[in-house]
XYZ file of C-alpha atoms in Angstrom:
270
model
C -1.848 27.877 -26.203
C 1.179 26.479 -24.378
C 0.905 22.842 -23.325
C 1.820 22.247 -19.644
C 4.518 19.648 -19.055
C 2.072 17.512 -17.014
C -0.503 17.285 -19.824
C -0.500 13.785 -21.397
C 0.275 13.698 -25.140
C -2.762 13.727 -27.392
C -4.982 15.690 -24.981
C -6.892 18.498 -26.693
C -6.307 21.339 -24.257
C -8.796 23.551 -26.116
C -11.767 21.422 -24.988
C -13.075 21.736 -21.392
C -13.176 18.633 -19.203
C -15.611 17.973 -16.370
C -12.896 16.448 -14.162
C -10.546 19.397 -14.693
C -13.368 21.890 -14.001
C -14.038 19.985 -10.771
C -10.320 20.211 -9.959
C -10.529 23.983 -10.415
C -13.525 24.282 -8.068
C -11.531 22.426 -5.406
C -8.553 24.745 -5.803
C -6.424 22.294 -7.769
C -3.762 23.199 -10.323
C -4.314 20.516 -12.957
C -6.673 22.403 -15.229
C -6.350 24.486 -18.362
C -7.550 28.012 -19.080
C -10.442 26.602 -21.105
C -11.571 24.683 -17.988
C -11.229 27.754 -15.777
C -13.196 29.832 -18.258
C -16.078 27.323 -18.260
C -16.000 27.141 -14.451
C -16.114 30.917 -14.113
C -19.082 31.078 -16.502
C -20.969 28.484 -14.466
C -20.140 30.337 -11.248
C -21.679 33.511 -12.635
C -25.020 31.714 -12.354
C -24.220 29.474 -9.383
C -21.500 31.140 -7.295
C -21.646 28.435 -4.642
C -20.303 25.686 -6.905
C -16.982 25.395 -5.001
C -18.905 25.024 -1.719
C -21.051 22.292 -3.276
C -17.938 20.421 -4.429
C -16.310 20.746 -1.019
C -19.443 19.318 0.633
C -19.373 16.510 -1.910
C -15.788 15.591 -1.010
C -16.512 15.820 2.714
C -19.450 13.427 2.357
C -17.312 10.994 0.356
C -14.710 10.888 3.123
C -17.322 10.263 5.820
C -18.922 7.524 3.725
C -15.568 5.817 3.134
C -14.824 5.857 6.863
C -18.312 4.467 7.500
C -17.677 1.634 5.024
C -14.443 0.667 6.766
C -16.186 0.788 10.155
C -18.706 -1.704 8.732
C -15.928 -4.078 7.678
C -15.923 -3.128 3.983
C -12.360 -2.396 2.901
C -12.638 -2.735 -0.888
C -13.595 0.322 -2.945
C -14.553 0.841 -6.593
C -14.607 4.599 -7.242
C -16.095 5.350 -10.667
C -15.726 8.884 -12.009
C -12.930 9.505 -9.531
C -11.490 12.555 -11.289
C -8.125 14.208 -10.744
C -6.461 13.289 -7.428
C -6.754 15.890 -4.684
C -5.919 15.801 -0.979
C -8.051 13.322 0.920
C -8.736 10.859 -1.889
C -10.697 7.698 -1.181
C -7.545 5.565 -0.945
C -5.937 7.931 1.572
C -9.027 7.922 3.783
C -9.588 4.168 3.451
C -5.977 3.119 3.963
C -5.597 5.406 6.966
C -8.571 3.632 8.547
C -7.433 0.192 7.364
C -3.935 -0.252 5.866
C -5.200 -3.360 4.064
C -7.888 -1.422 2.164
C -7.929 -1.823 -1.615
C -9.126 0.916 -3.979
C -9.748 0.903 -7.728
C -10.291 4.293 -9.314
C -12.063 4.573 -12.665
C -12.192 7.575 -14.976
C -12.418 8.137 -18.717
C -10.442 11.409 -18.697
C -6.804 10.704 -19.721
C -5.575 13.612 -17.561
C -7.306 12.169 -14.490
C -5.882 8.727 -15.285
C -2.342 10.027 -15.812
C -2.330 11.926 -12.535
C -3.851 9.033 -10.667
C -1.057 6.802 -11.941
C 1.514 9.294 -10.652
C -0.171 9.643 -7.243
C -0.588 5.887 -6.825
C 2.937 4.903 -7.856
C 4.314 2.528 -5.245
C 0.911 1.931 -3.648
C 0.153 -1.740 -4.232
C -3.284 -1.393 -2.674
C -4.688 1.082 -5.190
C -4.918 1.351 -8.962
C -6.542 3.300 -11.796
C -8.620 2.060 -14.732
C -9.411 4.131 -17.807
C -13.018 3.224 -18.576
C -16.543 4.619 -18.746
C -19.460 4.077 -16.372
C -21.607 3.369 -19.425
C -19.663 0.115 -19.922
C -19.620 -1.658 -16.541
C -18.396 -4.943 -18.038
C -15.153 -3.256 -19.138
C -14.593 -1.929 -15.619
C -15.255 -5.276 -13.955
C -13.034 -7.201 -16.375
C -10.058 -4.838 -16.239
C -6.790 -6.291 -14.952
C -6.490 -3.715 -12.170
C -10.005 -4.439 -10.968
C -9.446 -8.177 -10.881
C -5.993 -7.729 -9.290
C -7.213 -5.567 -6.443
C -10.808 -6.506 -5.760
C -12.322 -9.792 -4.674
C -15.913 -9.570 -5.847
C -16.804 -12.526 -3.665
C -16.441 -10.167 -0.701
C -18.309 -6.874 -0.080
C -17.205 -3.837 -2.071
C -18.104 -0.174 -1.603
C -19.128 1.227 -4.990
C -18.585 4.986 -5.152
C -20.698 6.880 -7.675
C -19.902 10.338 -6.386
C -20.850 13.296 -8.601
C -20.863 11.140 -11.730
C -24.407 9.886 -12.383
C -25.627 13.394 -13.156
C -23.327 13.429 -16.189
C -25.233 10.499 -17.712
C -28.361 11.405 -19.622
C -31.470 9.251 -19.472
C -30.630 8.014 -22.977
C -27.414 6.538 -21.508
C -29.600 4.400 -19.216
C -27.589 5.043 -16.042
C -29.916 2.793 -14.015
C -28.853 -0.144 -16.187
C -25.192 0.620 -15.451
C -25.818 0.815 -11.712
C -27.888 -2.394 -11.778
C -25.163 -4.246 -13.701
C -22.561 -3.177 -11.152
C -24.887 -4.008 -8.249
C -25.501 -7.512 -9.588
C -21.743 -8.130 -9.752
C -21.247 -7.245 -6.079
C -21.440 -9.584 -3.100
C -24.132 -9.257 -0.428
C -23.122 -6.676 2.156
C -21.676 -4.390 -0.499
C -22.402 -0.673 -0.318
C -23.260 1.948 -2.925
C -22.252 5.533 -2.152
C -23.970 8.196 -4.280
C -24.115 11.954 -4.646
C -26.216 13.593 -7.335
C -27.009 17.136 -8.419
C -30.556 18.432 -8.107
C -32.360 21.748 -8.226
C -33.716 20.821 -4.810
C -31.803 22.509 -2.007
C -30.075 25.146 -4.137
C -30.601 28.576 -2.528
C -31.412 30.144 -5.899
C -34.284 30.052 -8.346
C -34.374 27.124 -10.767
C -34.020 29.611 -13.606
C -30.775 31.094 -12.276
C -29.284 27.713 -11.367
C -30.307 26.544 -14.829
C -27.801 28.998 -16.288
C -24.974 26.923 -14.826
C -26.553 23.766 -16.255
C -26.556 25.524 -19.625
C -22.804 26.058 -19.428
C -22.237 22.304 -19.083
C -24.563 21.698 -22.018
C -22.558 24.168 -24.102
C -19.321 22.242 -23.437
C -21.049 18.985 -24.432
C -21.058 17.546 -20.936
C -24.735 17.871 -20.021
C -25.448 18.115 -16.296
C -28.706 16.287 -15.592
C -30.519 17.658 -12.554
C -32.768 14.933 -11.159
C -35.400 15.008 -8.443
C -34.992 13.230 -5.126
C -37.448 10.576 -6.322
C -35.460 9.981 -9.509
C -32.167 9.762 -7.599
C -33.694 7.279 -5.146
C -34.185 4.816 -8.033
C -30.428 4.354 -8.260
C -30.711 2.559 -4.914
C -33.050 -0.122 -6.270
C -31.840 -3.446 -4.877
C -30.113 -1.748 -1.940
C -31.391 -1.044 1.554
C -30.853 2.590 2.497
C -28.489 3.230 5.391
C -29.711 5.780 7.945
C -30.378 8.690 7.589
C -31.397 7.799 4.018
C -31.197 10.051 0.962
C -30.476 13.526 2.331
C -28.460 16.650 1.584
C -24.704 16.076 1.781
C -24.071 17.843 5.132
C -27.001 15.980 6.703
C -25.488 12.527 6.116
C -23.902 11.519 9.448
C -22.322 14.940 10.076
C -19.164 15.225 12.161
C -19.476 19.002 12.711
C -22.528 21.173 13.434
C -24.671 21.343 10.295
C -25.755 24.885 11.193
C -22.221 26.057 10.354
C -22.447 24.824 6.748
C -22.721 27.205 3.804
C -26.281 27.222 2.352
C -24.955 25.995 -1.003
C -23.642 22.819 0.625
C -27.242 21.576 0.929
C -27.676 21.447 -2.871
C -28.449 17.986 -4.237
C -28.567 14.643 -2.460
C -26.317 11.974 -0.973
C -26.929 8.502 0.360
C -25.512 5.067 1.076
C -27.247 1.768 0.364
C -26.407 -1.810 1.359
C -26.963 -4.870 -0.812
C -28.868 -7.521 1.121
C-alpha cells in the first residue's frame, strides 16, 4: 500500500481511523482506502451516514455563531477531527476576529493537518490529547496560551462522546471539564442514537457493528442517557433535540430524513 505524501510518519495506514472515516463521509480527501472500505461497509447498513455528518457540521456552525452572539468567543473543540471547510475557528473568527479556538484530537493525521491549516493563525491551535484525560487537555501549553479559563468558554463535544464506552466513564470527563470552566460557559454536544434514524434498530445496528469490528465502538445512547451529559448546565432553548431542529436557519421540512438521527443541544453553566 503506497503511503500518501501527506501521511505523517509512523501512521499505520492499514488501520481505519474514525476521524478519517468522518472525513470521507464529508467528501474530504485525507483518508486511506482502509477508511473508505470501512465507511462503505457502514453505509451498506446506514446509507444516510453522509447526511447525518453534514447535519452534524451544520449544527456545530450554528452553535458556534450562537456562542459568539452570547459574548462567548473562546472555544475548546475536543474530537475536532480532520479540518474541513467551515471549521469552528473559521466560523468563530468570521463572527469575531478576536475569537480563540483550541482543537483537540488524538489522531496524529488530524493533528498534522490541523497544524498545517492553522499555520499563521495566532488565534487557534491544536492539541494532541484524549477526552479520557481532561487534565492533560487543560494543562497543555496551547490551551493555556489561547484560553483564559477565568472567562466563559464554549466546550464543543461534537460527535465524540459516542466513541467513549460506559467503562471509559465519559460523564466523569465532561464533569471534570465543566468544573474547570467559568460561569457562563457553554457545552455544545451532538450524540448518536437509534432514536430518529429512519430504519429499524436491527439494520442501523449493522453500521454500529462495523465500528465495533474496527475497534472503535460506536455507543448509541438514548435521549435520557445523552441528557445526563448536561448535568450542571442549564439547557438552552429548544433543549435536546434532533440536529436540524436546533435553531434552524432554513426550513426543517427540506432536510433529509437521516439528518434527524441522534440528538444535539447546548447547555450553559450557571
